[in-house]
mmCIF file of C-alpha atoms in Angstrom:
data_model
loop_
_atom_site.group_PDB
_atom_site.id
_atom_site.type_symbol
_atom_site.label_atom_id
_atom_site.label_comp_id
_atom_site.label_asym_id
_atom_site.label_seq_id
_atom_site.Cartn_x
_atom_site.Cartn_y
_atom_site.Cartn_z
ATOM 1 C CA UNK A 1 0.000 0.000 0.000
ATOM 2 C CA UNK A 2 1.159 3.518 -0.863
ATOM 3 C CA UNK A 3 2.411 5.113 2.209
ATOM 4 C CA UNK A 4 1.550 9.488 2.377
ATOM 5 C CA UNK A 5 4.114 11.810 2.506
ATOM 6 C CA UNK A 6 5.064 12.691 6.088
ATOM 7 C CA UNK A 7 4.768 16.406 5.763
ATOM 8 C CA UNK A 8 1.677 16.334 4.060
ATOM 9 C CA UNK A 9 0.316 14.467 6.571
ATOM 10 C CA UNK A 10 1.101 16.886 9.237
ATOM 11 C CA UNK A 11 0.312 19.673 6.388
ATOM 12 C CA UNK A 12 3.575 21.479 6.587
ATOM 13 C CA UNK A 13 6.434 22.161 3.977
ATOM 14 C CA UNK A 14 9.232 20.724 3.113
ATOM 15 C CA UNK A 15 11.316 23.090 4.751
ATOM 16 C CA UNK A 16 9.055 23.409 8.703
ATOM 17 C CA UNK A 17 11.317 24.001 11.292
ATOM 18 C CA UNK A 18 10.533 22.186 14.641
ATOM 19 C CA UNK A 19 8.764 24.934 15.700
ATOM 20 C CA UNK A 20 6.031 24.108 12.354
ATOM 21 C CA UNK A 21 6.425 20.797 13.342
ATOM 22 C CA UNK A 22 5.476 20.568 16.875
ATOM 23 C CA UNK A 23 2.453 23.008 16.448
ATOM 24 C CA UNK A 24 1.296 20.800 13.766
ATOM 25 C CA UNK A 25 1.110 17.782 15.316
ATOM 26 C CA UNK A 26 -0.568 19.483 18.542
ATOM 27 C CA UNK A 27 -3.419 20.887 16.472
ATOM 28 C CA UNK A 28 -3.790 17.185 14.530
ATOM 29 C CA UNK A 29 -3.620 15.212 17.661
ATOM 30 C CA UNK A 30 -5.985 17.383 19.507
ATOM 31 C CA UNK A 31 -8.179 17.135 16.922
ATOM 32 C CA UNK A 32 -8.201 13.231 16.028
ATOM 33 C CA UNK A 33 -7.439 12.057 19.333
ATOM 34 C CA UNK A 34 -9.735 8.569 19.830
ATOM 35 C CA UNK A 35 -11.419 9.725 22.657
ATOM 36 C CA UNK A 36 -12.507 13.343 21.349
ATOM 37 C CA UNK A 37 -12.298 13.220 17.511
ATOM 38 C CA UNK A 38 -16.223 11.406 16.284
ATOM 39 C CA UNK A 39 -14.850 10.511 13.006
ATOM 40 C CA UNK A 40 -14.867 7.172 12.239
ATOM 41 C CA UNK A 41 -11.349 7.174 11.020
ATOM 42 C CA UNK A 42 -9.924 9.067 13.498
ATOM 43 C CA UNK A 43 -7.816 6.298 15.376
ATOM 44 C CA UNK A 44 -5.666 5.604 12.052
ATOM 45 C CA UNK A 45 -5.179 9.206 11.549
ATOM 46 C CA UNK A 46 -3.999 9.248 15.026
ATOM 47 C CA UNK A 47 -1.296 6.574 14.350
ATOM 48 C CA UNK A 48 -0.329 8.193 10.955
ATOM 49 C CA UNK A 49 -0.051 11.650 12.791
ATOM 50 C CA UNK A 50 2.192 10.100 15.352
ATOM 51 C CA UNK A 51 4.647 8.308 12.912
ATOM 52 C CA UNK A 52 5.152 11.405 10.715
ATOM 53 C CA UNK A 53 5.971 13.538 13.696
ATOM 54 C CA UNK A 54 8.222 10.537 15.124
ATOM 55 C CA UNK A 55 10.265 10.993 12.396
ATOM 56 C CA UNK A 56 10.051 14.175 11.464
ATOM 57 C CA UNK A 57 10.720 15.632 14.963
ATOM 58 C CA UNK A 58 14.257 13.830 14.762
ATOM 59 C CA UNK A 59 17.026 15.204 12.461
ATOM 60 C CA UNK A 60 18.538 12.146 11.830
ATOM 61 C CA UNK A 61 15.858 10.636 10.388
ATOM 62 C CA UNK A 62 13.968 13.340 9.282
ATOM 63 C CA UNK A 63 17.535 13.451 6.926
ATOM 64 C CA UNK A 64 16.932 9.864 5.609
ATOM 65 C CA UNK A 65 13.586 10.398 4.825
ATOM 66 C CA UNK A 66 14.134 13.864 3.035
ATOM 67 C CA UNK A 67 17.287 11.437 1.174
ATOM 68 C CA UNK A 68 15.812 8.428 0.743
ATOM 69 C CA UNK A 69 11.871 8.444 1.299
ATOM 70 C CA UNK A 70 10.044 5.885 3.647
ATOM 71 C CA UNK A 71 13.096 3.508 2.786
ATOM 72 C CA UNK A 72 15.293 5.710 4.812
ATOM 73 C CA UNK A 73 13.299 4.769 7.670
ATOM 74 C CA UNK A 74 12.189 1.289 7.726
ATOM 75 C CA UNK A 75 13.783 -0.957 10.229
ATOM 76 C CA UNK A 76 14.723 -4.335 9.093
ATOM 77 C CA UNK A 77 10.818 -5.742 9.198
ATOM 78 C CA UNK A 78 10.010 -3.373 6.522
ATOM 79 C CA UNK A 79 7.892 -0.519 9.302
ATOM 80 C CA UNK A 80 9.065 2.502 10.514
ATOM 81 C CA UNK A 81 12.248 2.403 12.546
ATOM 82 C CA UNK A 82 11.461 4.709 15.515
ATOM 83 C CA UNK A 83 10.885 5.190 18.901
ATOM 84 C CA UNK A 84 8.200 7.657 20.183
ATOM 85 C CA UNK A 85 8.897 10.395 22.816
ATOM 86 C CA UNK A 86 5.789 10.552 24.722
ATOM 87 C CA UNK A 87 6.721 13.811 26.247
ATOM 88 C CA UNK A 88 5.102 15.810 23.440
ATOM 89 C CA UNK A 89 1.862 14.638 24.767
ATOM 90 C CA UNK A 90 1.441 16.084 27.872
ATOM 91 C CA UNK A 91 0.026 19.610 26.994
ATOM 92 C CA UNK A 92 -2.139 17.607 24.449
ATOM 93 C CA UNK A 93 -3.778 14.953 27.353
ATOM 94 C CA UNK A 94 -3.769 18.056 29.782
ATOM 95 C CA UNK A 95 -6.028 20.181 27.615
ATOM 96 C CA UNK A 96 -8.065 17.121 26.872
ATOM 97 C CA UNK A 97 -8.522 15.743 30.057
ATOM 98 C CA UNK A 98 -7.032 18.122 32.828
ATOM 99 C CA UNK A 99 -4.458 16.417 34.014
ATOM 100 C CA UNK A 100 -0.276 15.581 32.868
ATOM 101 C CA UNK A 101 0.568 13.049 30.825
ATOM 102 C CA UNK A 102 -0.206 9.729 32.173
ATOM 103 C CA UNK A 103 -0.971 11.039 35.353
ATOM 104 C CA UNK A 104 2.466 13.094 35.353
ATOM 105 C CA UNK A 105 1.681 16.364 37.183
ATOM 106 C CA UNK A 106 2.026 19.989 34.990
ATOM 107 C CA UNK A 107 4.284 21.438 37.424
ATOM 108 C CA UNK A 108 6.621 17.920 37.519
ATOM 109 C CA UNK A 109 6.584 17.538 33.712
ATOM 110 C CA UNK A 110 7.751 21.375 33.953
ATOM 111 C CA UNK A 111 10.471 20.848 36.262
ATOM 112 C CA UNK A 112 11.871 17.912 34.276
ATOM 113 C CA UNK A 113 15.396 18.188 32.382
ATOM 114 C CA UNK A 114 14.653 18.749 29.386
ATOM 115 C CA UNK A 115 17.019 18.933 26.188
ATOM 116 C CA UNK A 116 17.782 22.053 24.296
ATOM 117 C CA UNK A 117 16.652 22.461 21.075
ATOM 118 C CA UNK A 118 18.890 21.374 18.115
ATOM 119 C CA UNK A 119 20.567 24.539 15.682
ATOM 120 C CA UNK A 120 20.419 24.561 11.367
ATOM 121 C CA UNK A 121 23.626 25.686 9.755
ATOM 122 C CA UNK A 122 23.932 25.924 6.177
ATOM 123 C CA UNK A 123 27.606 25.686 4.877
ATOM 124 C CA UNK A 124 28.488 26.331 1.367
ATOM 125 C CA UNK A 125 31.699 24.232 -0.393
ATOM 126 C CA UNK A 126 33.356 24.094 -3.549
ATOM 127 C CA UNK A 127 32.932 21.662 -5.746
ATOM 128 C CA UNK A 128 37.320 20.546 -4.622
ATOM 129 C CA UNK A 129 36.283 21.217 -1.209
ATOM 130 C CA UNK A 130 33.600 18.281 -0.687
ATOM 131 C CA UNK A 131 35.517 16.192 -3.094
ATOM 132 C CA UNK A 132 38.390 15.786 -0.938
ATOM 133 C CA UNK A 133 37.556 17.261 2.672
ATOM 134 C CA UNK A 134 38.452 20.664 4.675
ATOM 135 C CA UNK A 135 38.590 22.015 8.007
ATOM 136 C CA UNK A 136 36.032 25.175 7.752
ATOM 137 C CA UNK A 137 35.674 28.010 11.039
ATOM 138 C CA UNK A 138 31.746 28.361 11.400
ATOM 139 C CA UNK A 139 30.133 30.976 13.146
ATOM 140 C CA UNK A 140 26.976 30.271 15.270
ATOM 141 C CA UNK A 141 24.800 31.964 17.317
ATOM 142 C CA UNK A 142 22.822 30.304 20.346
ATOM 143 C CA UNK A 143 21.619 30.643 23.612
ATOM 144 C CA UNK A 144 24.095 30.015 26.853
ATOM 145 C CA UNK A 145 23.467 30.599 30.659
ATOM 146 C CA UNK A 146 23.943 33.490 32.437
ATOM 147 C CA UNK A 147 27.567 33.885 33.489
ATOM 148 C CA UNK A 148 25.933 36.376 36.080
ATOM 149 C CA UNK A 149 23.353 34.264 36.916
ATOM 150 C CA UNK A 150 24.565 31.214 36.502
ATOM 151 C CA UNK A 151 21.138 30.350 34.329
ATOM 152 C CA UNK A 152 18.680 31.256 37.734
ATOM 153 C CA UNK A 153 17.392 34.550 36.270
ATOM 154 C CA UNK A 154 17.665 36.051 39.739
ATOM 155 C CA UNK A 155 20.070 39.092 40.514
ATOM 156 C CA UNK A 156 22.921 38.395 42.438
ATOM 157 C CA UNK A 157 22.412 38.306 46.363
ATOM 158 C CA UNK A 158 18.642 37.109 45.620
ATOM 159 C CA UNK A 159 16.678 33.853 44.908
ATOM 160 C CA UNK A 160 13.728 32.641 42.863
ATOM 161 C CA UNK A 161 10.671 32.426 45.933
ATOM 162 C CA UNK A 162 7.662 30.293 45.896
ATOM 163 C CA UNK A 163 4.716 31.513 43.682
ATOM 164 C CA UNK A 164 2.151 33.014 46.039
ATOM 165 C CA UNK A 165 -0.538 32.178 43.473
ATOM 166 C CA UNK A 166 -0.395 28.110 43.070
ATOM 167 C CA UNK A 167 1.927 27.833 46.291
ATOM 168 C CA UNK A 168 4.790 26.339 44.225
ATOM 169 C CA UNK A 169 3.049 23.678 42.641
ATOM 170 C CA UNK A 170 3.130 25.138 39.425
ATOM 171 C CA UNK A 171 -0.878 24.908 38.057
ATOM 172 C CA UNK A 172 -3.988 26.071 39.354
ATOM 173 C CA UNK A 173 -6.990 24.012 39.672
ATOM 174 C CA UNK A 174 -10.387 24.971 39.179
ATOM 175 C CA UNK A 175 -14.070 23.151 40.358
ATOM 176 C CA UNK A 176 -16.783 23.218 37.500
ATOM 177 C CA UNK A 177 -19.919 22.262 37.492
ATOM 178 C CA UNK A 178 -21.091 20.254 34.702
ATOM 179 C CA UNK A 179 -24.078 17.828 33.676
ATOM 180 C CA UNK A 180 -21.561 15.077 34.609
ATOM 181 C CA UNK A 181 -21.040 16.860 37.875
ATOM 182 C CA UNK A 182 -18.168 18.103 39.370
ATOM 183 C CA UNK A 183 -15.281 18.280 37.557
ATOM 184 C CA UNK A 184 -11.434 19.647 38.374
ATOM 185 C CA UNK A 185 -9.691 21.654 35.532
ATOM 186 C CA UNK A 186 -6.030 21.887 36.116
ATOM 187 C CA UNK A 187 -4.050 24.087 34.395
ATOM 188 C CA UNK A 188 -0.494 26.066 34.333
ATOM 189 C CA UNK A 189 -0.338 28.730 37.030
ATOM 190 C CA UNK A 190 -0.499 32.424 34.878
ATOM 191 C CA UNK A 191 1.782 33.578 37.376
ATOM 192 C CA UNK A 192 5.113 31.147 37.158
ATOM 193 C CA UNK A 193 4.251 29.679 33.784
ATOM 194 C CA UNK A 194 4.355 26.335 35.851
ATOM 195 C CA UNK A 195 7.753 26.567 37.357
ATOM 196 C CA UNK A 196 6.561 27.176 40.844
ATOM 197 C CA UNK A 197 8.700 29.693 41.887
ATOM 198 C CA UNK A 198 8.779 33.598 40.699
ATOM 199 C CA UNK A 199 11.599 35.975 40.367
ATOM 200 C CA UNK A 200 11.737 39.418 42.751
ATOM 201 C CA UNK A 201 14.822 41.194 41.499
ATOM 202 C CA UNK A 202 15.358 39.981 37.828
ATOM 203 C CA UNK A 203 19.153 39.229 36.788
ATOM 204 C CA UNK A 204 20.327 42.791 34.885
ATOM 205 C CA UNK A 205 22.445 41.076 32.544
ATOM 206 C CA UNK A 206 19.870 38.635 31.224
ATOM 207 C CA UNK A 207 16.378 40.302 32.033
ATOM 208 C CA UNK A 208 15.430 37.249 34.094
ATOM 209 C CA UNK A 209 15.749 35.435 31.029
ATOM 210 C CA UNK A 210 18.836 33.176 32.905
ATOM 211 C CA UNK A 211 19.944 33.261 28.641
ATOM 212 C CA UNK A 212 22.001 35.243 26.916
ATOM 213 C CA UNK A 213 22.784 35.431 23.296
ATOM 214 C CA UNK A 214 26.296 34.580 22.434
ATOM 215 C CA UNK A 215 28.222 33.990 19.254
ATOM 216 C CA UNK A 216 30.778 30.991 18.803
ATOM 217 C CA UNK A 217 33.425 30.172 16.614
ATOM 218 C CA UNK A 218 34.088 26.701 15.644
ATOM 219 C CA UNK A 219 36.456 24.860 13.517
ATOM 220 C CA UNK A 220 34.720 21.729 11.827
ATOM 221 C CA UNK A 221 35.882 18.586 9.689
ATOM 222 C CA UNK A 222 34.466 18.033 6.730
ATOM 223 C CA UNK A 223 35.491 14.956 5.643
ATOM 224 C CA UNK A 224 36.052 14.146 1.441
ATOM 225 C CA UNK A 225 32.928 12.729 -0.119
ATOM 226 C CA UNK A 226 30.252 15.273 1.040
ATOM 227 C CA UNK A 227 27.447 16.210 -1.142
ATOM 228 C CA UNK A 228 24.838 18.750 -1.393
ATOM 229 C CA UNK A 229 22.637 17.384 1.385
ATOM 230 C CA UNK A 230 24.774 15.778 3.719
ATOM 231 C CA UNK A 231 24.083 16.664 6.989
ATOM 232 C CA UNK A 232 26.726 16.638 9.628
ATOM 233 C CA UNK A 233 25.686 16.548 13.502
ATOM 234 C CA UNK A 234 27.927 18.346 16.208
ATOM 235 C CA UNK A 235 26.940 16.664 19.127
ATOM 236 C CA UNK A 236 25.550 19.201 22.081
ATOM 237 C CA UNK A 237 26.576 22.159 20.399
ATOM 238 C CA UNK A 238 22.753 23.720 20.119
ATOM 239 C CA UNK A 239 20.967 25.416 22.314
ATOM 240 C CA UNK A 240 21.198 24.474 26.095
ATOM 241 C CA UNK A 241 19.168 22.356 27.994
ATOM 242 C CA UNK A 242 16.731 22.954 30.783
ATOM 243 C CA UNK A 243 16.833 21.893 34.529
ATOM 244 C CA UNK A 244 19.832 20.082 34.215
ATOM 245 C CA UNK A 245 19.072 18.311 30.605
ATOM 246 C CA UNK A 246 21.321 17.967 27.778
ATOM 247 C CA UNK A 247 22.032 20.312 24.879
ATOM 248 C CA UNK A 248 20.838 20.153 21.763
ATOM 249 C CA UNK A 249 22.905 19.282 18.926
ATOM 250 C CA UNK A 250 23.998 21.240 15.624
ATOM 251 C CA UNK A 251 23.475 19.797 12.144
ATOM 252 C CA UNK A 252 25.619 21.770 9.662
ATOM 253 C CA UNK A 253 24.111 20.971 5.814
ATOM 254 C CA UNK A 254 26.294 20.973 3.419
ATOM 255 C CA UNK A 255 25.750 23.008 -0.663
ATOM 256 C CA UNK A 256 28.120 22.397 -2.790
ATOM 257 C CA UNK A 257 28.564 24.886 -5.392
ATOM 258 C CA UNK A 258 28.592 24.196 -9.075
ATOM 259 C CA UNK A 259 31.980 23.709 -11.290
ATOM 260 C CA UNK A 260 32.518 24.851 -14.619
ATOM 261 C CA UNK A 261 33.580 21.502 -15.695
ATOM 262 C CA UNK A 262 32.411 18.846 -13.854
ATOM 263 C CA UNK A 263 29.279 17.251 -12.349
ATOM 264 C CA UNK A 264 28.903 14.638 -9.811
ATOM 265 C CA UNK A 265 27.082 11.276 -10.166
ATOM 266 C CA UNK A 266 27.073 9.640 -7.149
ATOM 267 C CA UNK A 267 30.845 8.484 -6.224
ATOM 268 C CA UNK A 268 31.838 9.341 -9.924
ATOM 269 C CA UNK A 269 32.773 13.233 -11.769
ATOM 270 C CA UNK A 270 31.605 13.878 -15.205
ATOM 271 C CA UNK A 271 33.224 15.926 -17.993
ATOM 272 C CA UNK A 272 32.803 16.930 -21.875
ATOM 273 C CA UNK A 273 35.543 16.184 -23.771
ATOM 274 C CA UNK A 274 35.514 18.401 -27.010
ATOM 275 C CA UNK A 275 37.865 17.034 -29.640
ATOM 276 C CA UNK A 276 38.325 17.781 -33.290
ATOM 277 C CA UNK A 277 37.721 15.419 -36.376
ATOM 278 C CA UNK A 278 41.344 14.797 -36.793
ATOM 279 C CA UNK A 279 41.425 13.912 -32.880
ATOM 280 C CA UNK A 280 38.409 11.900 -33.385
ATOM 281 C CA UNK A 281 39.397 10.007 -36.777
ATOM 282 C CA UNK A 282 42.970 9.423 -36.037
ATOM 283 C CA UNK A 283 43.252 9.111 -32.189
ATOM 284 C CA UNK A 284 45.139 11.307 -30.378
ATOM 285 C CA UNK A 285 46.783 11.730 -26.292
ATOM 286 C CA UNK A 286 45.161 14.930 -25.065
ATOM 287 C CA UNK A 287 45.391 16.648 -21.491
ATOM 288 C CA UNK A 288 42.426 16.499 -19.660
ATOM 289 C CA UNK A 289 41.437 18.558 -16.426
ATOM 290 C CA UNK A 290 40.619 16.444 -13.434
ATOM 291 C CA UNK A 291 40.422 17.190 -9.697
ATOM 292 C CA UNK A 292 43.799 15.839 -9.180
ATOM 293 C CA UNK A 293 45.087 17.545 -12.111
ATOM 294 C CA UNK A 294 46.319 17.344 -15.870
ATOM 295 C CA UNK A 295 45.929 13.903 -16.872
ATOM 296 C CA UNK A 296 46.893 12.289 -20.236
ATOM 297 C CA UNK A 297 43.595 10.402 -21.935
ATOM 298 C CA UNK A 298 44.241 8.411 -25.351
ATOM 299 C CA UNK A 299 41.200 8.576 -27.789
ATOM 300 C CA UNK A 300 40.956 5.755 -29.648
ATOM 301 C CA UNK A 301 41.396 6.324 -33.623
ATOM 302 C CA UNK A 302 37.783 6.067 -34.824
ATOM 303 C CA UNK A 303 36.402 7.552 -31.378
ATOM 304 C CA UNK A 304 32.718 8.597 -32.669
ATOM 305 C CA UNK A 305 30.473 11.619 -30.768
ATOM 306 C CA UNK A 306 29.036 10.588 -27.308
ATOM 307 C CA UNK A 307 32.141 8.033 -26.857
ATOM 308 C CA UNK A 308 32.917 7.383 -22.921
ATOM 309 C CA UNK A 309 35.812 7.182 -21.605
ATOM 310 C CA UNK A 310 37.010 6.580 -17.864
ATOM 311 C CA UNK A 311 39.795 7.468 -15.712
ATOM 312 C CA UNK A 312 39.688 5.394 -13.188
ATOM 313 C CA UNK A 313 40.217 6.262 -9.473
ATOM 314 C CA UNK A 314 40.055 9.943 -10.059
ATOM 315 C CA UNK A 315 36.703 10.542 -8.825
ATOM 316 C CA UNK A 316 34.801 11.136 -5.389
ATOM 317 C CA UNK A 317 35.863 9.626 -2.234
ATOM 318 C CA UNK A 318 33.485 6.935 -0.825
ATOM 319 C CA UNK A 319 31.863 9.128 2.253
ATOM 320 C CA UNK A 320 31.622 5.760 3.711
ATOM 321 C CA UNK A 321 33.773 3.170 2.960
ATOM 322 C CA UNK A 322 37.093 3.036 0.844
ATOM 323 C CA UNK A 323 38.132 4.031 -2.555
ATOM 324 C CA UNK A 324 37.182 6.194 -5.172
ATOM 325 C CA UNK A 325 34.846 6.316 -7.783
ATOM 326 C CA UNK A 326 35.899 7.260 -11.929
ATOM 327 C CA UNK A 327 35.693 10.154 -13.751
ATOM 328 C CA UNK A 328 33.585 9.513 -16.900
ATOM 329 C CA UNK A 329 34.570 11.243 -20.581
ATOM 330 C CA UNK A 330 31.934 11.980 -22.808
ATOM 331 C CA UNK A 331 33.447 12.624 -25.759
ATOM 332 C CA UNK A 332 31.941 15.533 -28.579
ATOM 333 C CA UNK A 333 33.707 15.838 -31.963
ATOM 334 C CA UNK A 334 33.649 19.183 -33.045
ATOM 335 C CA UNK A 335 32.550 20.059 -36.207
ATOM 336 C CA UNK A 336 34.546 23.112 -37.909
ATOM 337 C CA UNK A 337 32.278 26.017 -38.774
ATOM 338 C CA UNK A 338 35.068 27.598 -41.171
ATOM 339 C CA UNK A 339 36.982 26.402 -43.800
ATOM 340 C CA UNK A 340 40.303 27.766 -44.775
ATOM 341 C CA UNK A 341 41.208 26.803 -48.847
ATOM 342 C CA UNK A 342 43.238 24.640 -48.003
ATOM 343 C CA UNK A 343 41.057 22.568 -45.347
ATOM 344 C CA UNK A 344 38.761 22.906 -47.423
ATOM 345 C CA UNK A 345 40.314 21.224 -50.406
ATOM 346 C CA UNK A 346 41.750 18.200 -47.881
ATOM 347 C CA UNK A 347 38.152 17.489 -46.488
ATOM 348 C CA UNK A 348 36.682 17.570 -50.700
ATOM 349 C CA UNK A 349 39.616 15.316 -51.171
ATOM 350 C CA UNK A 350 38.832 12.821 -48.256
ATOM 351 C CA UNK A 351 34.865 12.914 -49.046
ATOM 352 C CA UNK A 352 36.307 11.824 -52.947
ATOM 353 C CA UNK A 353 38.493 9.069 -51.323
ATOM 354 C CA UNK A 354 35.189 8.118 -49.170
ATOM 355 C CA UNK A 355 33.488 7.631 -52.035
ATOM 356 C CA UNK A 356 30.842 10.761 -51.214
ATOM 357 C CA UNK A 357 29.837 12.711 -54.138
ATOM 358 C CA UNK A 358 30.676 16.508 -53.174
ATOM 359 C CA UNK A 359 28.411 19.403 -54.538
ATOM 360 C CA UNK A 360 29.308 22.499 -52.728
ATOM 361 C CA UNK A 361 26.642 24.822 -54.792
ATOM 362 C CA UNK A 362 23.346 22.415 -53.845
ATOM 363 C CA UNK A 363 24.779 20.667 -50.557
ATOM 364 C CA UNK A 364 26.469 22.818 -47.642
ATOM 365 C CA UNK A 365 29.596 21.309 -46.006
ATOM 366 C CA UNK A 366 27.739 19.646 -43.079
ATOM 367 C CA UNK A 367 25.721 16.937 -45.069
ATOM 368 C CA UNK A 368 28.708 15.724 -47.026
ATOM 369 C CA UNK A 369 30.234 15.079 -43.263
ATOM 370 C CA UNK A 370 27.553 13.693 -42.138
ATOM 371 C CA UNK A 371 27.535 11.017 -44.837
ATOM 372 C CA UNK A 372 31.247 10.503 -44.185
ATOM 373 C CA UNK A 373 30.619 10.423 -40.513
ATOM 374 C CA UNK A 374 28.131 7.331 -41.377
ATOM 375 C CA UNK A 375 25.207 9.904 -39.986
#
């Protein structure tokens, strides 16, 4: 069965940051959740909604799938590699039913460590530069902790205090009245935004924030084989994390810029080889550009237009594994537009020897050659 595109699923772009992504799948789950949604569907849309975020929400394999489709992600069964992060669900199962996820409470889910969010950076190479590898100085800019602060928010001599509006618990809970009768609504206290603790005397260097904006300097290895695409993770070098939790991690994508001579096909570098008719007819050595360098190529006597050729082991480094891939000729005679006398008299005299009947006032130049050319 055809599988739907992830993002169209979840109804976003190609390009949604997490940001998109995460609002998305709220509003979808909310919506088809089994035990609001009343469509009859609604419990494989769930499941569908899930997977696409699942992968989605994680570069890695949102990176395989953008490569590779749903191949990129199927585990060895043939469905979806992936593990879900239930996490995502608490605000959704709180609005829904009033309480944390799974019986987790707001102001606990809150408090949790929770991992910084992971940083985009778009590197440009040359076309040399990803064929063989480079060590490139990045500059990024991302959150860090207070140095004055050390991350509280608070000004230094004073603390964060309890909220005096949910009593440090974090959320507020409210008695309705219903058909049903009563019922509790919990939800984050306005005051604290669920942290359970407020802050008098703000830090002055980060507004209370316990963040400030910093930009780093980093030298990264780029290692021969890259392509346009490639994505390249720095480990815990995004934005920090919260109450203790890890960073987030930096994925650097790699463009490669185009060359003026070559293109890439996979592992192996493609080039037009323009020759002459002499070249062509008689074989010649010529000099041929390659990322390596001049190398000598022999074309063979009787080399006709769209001949390949290879040079083996001078294209791409295998990004994983060992070796090299070719770089493939395609060889284009060239056809002269102009005729000196004398050329022209040696080509009338080869067309004769050819056997092609030459009529230069009914027949131009390039249908004589043609027939001589077998064409």
């Amino acid at each position: 069965m055809t599988q739907r595109d992830y993002y169209e699923i979840l109804g976003v772009p190609r390009g949604a940051s997490p940001d998109d992504l995460k609002a998305a799948f709220r509003r979808l789950a909310r919506q088809y959740h089994p035990d609001v949604s009343q469509e009859l569907d609604s419990e494989e849309r769930f499941k569908e909604i899930n997977e696409a975020y699942a992968v989605l929400s994680d570069a890695d394999r949102r990176a395989a799938y953008d490569r590779f489709g749903h191949a990129g992600v199927r585990g060895p069964s043939g469905t979806p590699d992936f593990t879900v992060d239930f996490s995502d669900f608490a605000d959704i199962f709180g609005d829904l039913f009033g309480f944390g996820s799974f019986g987790r409470s707001s102001a606990r889910s809150r408090n949790a460590p929770r991992r910084g969010g992971d940083l985009q950076y778009r590197l440009d190479l040359s076309f040399e530069e990803a064929v063989f590898g480079i060590e490139k100085e990045i500059e990024i800019s991302r959150d860090e902790h207070c140095n004055r602060c050390n991350g509280s928010g608070a000004e230094l001599g004073s603390k964060p205090v309890r909220c005096g509006t949910c009593n440090g618990a974090g959320e507020v809970r409210q008695v309705r009245q219903t058909i049903l009768g009563s019922m509790v609504q919990v939800s984050t206290c306005p005051q604290c935004g669920g942290r359970g603790e407020t802050i008098g005397s703000p830090c002055s260097s980060c507004q209370g924030r316990g963040l400030q904006r910093a930009t780093r300097r980093k030298v990264i290895s780029i290692p021969g084989g890259v392509d346009t695409g490639t994505q390249i993770r720095l480990a815990g070098e995004g934005q920090p994390g919260m109450n203790g939790g890890p960073n987030g991690n930096l994925y650097v994508a790699i463009q490669v810029k185009a060359h003026k001579y070559f293109r890439r096909r996979e592992n192996d570098i493609l080039l037009d080889l323009n020759v002459n008719i002499a070249q062509a007819a008689l074989g010649a050595d010529v000099e041929v550009p390659t990322v390596d360098g001049e190398e000598k190529l022999r074309i063979p006597a009787g080399t006709q237009p769209g001949k390949v050729l290879y040079l083996r082991g001078k294209g791409v480094p295998k990004l994983r594994g060992s070796g090299r891939g070719d770089q493939v000729v395609v060889v284009n005679v060239e056809i002269p537009a102009r005729l000196s006398a004398e050329q022209r008299q040696l080509f009338e005299q080869l067309a004769e020897s050819l056997g092609s009947e030459v009529r230069p006032q009914e027949r131009g130049f390039l249908d004589w050659l043609r027939e001589a050319l077998g064409g």
